[in-house]
JSON list of C-alpha atoms in Angstrom, two decimals:
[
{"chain": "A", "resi": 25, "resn": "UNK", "atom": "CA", "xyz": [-4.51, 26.77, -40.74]},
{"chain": "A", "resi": 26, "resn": "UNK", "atom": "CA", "xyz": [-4.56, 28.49, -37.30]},
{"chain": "A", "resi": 27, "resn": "UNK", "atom": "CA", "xyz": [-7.82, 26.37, -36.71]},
{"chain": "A", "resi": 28, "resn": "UNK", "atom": "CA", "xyz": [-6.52, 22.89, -37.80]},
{"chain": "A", "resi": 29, "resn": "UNK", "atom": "CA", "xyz": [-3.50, 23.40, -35.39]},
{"chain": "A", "resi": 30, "resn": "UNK", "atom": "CA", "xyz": [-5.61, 24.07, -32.53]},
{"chain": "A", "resi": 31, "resn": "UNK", "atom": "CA", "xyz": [-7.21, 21.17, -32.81]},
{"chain": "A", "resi": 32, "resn": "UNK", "atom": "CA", "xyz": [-4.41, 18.78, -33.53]},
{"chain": "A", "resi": 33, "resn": "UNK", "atom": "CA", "xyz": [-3.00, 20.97, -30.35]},
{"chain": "A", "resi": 34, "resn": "UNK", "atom": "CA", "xyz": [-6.57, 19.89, -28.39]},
{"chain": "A", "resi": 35, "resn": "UNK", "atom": "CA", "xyz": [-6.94, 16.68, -29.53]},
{"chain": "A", "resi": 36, "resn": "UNK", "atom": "CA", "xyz": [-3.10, 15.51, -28.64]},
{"chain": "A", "resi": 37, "resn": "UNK", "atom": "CA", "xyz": [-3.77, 17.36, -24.79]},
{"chain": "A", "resi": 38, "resn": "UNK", "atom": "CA", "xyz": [-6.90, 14.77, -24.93]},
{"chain": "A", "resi": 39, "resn": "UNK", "atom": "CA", "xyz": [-5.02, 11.76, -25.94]},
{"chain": "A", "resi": 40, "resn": "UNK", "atom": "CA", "xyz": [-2.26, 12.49, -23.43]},
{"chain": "A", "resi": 41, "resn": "UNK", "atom": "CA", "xyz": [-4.50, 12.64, -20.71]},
{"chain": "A", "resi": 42, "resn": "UNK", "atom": "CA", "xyz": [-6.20, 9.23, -21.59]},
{"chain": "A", "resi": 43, "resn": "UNK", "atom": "CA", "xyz": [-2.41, 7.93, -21.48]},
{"chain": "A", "resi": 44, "resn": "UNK", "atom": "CA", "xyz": [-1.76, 9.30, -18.46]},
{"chain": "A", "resi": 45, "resn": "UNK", "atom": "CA", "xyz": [-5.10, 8.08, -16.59]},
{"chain": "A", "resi": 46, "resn": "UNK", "atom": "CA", "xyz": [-4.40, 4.44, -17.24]},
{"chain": "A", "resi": 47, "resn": "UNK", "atom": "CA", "xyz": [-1.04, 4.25, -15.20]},
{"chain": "A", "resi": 48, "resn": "UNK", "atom": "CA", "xyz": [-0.56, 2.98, -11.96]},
{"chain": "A", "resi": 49, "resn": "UNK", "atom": "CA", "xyz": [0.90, 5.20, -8.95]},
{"chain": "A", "resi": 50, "resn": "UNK", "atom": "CA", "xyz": [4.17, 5.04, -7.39]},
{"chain": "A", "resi": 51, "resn": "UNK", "atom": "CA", "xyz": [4.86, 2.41, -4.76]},
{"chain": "A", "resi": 52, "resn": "UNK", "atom": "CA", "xyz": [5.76, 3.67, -1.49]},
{"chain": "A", "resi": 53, "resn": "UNK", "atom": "CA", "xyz": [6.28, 1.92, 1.72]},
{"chain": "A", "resi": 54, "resn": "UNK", "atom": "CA", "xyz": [3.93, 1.70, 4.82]},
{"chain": "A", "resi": 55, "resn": "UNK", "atom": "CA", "xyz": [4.74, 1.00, 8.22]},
{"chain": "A", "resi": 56, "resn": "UNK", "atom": "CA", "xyz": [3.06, -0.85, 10.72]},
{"chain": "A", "resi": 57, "resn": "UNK", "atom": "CA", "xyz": [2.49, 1.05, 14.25]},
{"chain": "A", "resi": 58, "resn": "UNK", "atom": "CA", "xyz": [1.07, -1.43, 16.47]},
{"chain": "A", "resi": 59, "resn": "UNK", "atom": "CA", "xyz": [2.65, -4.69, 19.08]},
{"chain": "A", "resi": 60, "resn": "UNK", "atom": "CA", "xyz": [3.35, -7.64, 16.62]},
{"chain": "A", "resi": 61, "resn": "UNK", "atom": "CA", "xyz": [1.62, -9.87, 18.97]},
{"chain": "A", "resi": 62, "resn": "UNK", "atom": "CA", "xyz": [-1.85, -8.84, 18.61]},
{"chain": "A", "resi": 63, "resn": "UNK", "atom": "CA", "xyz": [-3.57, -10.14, 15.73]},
{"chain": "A", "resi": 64, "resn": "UNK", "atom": "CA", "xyz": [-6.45, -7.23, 15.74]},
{"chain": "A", "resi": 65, "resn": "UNK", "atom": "CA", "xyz": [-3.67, -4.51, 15.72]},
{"chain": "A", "resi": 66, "resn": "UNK", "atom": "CA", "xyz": [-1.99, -6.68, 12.90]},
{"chain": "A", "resi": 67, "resn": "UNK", "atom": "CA", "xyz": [-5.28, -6.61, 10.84]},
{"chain": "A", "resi": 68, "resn": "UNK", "atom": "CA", "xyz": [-6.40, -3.25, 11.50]},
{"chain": "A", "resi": 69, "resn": "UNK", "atom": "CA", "xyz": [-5.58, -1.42, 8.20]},
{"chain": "A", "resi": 70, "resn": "UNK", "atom": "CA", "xyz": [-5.28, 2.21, 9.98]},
{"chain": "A", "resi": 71, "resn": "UNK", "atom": "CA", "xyz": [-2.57, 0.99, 12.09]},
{"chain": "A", "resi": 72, "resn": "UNK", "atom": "CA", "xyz": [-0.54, 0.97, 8.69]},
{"chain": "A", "resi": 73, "resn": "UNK", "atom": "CA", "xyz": [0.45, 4.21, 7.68]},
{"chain": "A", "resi": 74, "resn": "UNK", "atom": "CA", "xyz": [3.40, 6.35, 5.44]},
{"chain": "A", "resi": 75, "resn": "UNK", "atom": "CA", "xyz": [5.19, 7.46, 9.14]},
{"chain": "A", "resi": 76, "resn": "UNK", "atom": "CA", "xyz": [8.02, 5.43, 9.46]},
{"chain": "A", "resi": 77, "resn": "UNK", "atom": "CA", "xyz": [8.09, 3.41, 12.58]},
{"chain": "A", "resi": 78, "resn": "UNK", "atom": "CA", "xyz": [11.94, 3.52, 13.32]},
{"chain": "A", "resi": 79, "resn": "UNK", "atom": "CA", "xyz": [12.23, -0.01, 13.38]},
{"chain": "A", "resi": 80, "resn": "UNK", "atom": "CA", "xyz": [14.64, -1.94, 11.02]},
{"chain": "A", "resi": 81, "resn": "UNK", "atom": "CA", "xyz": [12.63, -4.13, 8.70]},
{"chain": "A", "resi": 82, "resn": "UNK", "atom": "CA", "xyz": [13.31, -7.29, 7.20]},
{"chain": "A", "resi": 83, "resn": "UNK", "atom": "CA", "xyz": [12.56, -10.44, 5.58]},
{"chain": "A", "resi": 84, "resn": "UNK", "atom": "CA", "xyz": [12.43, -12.68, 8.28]},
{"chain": "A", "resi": 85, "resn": "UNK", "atom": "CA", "xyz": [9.05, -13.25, 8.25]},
{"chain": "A", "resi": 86, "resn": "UNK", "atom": "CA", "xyz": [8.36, -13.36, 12.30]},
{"chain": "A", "resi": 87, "resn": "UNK", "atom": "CA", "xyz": [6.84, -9.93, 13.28]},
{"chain": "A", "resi": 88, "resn": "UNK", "atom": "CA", "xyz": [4.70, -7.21, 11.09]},
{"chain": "A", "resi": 89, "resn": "UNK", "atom": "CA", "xyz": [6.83, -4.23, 10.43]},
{"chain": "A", "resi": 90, "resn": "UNK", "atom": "CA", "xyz": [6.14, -2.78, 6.56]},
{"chain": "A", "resi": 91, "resn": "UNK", "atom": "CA", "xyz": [4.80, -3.15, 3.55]},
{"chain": "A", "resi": 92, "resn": "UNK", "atom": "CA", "xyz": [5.10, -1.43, -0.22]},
{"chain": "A", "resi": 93, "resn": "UNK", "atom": "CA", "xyz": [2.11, -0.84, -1.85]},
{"chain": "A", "resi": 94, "resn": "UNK", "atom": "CA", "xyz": [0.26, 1.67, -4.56]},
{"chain": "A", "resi": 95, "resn": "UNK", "atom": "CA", "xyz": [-0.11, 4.95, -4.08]},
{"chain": "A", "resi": 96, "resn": "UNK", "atom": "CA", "xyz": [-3.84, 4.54, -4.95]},
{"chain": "A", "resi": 97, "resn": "UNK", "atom": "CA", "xyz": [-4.58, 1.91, -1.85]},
{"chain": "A", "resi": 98, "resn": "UNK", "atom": "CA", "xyz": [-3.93, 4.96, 0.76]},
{"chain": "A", "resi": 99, "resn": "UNK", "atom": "CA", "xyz": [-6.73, 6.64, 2.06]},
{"chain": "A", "resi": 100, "resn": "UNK", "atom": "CA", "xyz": [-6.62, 10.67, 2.23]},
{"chain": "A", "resi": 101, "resn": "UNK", "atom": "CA", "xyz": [-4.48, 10.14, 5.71]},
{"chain": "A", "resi": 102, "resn": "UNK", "atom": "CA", "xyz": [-1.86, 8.40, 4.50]},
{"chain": "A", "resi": 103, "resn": "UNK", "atom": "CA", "xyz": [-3.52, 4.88, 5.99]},
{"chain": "A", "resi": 104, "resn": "UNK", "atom": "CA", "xyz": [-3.95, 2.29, 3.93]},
{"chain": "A", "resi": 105, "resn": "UNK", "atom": "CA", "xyz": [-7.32, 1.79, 2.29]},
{"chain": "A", "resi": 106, "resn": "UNK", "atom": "CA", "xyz": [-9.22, -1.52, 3.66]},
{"chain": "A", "resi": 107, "resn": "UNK", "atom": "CA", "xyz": [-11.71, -1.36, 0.58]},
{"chain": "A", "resi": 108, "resn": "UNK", "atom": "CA", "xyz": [-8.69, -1.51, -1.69]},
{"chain": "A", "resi": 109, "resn": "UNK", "atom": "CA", "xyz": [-6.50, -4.07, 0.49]},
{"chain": "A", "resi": 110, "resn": "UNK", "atom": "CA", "xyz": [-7.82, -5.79, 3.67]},
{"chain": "A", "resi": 111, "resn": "UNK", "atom": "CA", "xyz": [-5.34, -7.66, 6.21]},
{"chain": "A", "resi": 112, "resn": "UNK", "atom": "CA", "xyz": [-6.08, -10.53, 8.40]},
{"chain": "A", "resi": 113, "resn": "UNK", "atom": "CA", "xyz": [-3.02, -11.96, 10.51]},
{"chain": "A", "resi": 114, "resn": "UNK", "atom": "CA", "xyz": [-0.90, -15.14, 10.24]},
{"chain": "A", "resi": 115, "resn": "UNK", "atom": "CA", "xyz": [0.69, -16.63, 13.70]},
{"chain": "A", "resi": 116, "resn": "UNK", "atom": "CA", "xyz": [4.75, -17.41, 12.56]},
{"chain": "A", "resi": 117, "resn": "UNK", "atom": "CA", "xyz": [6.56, -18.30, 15.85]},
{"chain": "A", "resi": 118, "resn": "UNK", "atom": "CA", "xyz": [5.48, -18.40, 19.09]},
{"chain": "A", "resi": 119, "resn": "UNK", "atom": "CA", "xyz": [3.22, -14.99, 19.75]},
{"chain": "A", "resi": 120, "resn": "UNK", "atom": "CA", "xyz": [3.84, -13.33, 16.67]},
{"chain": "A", "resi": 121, "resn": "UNK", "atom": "CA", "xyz": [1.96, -12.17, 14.03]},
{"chain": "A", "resi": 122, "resn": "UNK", "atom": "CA", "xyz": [2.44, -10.83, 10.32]},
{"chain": "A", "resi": 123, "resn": "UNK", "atom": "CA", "xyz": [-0.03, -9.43, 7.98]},
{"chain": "A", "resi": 124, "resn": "UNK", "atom": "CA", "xyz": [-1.74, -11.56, 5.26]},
{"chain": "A", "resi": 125, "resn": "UNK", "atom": "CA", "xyz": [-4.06, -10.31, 2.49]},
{"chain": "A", "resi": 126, "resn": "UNK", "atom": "CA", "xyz": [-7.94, -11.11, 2.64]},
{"chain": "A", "resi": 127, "resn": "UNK", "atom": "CA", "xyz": [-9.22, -9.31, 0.39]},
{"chain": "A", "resi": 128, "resn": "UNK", "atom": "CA", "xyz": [-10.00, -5.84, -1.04]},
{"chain": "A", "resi": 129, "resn": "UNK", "atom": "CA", "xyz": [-10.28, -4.31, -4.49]},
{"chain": "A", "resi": 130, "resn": "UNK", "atom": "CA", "xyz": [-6.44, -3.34, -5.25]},
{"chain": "A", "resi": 131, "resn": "UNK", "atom": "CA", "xyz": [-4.71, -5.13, -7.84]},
{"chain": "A", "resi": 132, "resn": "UNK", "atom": "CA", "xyz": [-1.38, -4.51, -6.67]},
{"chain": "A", "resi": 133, "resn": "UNK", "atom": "CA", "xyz": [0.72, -7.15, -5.36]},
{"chain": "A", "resi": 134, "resn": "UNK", "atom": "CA", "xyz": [1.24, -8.13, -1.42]},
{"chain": "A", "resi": 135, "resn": "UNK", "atom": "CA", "xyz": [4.63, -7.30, -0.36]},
{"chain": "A", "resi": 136, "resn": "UNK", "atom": "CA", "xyz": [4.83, -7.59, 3.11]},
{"chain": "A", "resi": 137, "resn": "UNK", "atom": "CA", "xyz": [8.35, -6.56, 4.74]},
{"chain": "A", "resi": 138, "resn": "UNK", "atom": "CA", "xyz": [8.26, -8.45, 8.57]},
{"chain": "A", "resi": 139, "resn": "UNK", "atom": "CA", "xyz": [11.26, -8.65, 10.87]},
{"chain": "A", "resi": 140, "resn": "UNK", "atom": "CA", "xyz": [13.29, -10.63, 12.90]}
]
C-alpha cells in the first residue's frame, strides 16, 4: 500500500511538471534606451531592456519608447532576445522612428508602446 502511494505520489509530481512546462511566462515591459531618431538604435534589440527609461509612454505612435513582451524573449541580461524577436524601424512623422517586428522565433504578440 505504502508502494502504490508512492507512485501515484511520483507519477502526479511527473504530470504536474509536464503541466507546468507548457505555459507561457509572464509579460513584462521593456524599455527602449536609445534617440528615437535613429533607425539602427531603434532596431538594435540590446538597446531594449527591463530598466525603465523614465520617460512617459504612450500610444501615440511617433517615437519608440516600450514594449511588453514574454518573459522567455529576454536574454540572460534582461535585453531582449533578437533570435526570439527581431526589430527593424518604421519612419512615423518627420525624423522619428518606432520599432516594427521582422522576424524572430517568439510567438508572442508585438505590442509596441511609442510616445508622443
Amino acid at each position: 500500500m505504502i508502494l502504490g502511494g508512492a507512485m501515484i505520489f511520483g507519477f502526479s509530481a511527473f504530470k504536474s511538471a509536464e503541466v507546468y512546462s507548457g505555459k507561457k511566462l509572464s509579460p513584462v515591459t521593456i524599455f527602449f534606451h536609445g534617440n528615437s531618431q535613429s533607425p539602427t538604435e531603434v532596431q538594435d534589440e540590446s538597446r531594449w531592456t527591463t530598466t525603465t527609461n523614465g520617460q512617459d509612454c504612450n500610444t501615440e505612435n511617433v517615437m519608440a519608447c516600450a514594449q511588453v513582451v514574454d518573459e522567455s524573449d529576454l536574454n540572460a541580461s534582461n535585453q531582449l532576445d533578437p533570435s526570439k524577436i527581431q526589430l527593424g524601424a518604421t519612419n512615423t512623422t518627420g525624423s522619428n522612428y518606432i520599432p516594427s517586428r521582422t522576424g524572430g522565433s517568439s510567438s508572442s504578440p508585438f505590442n509596441p508602446i511609442n510616445k508622443d
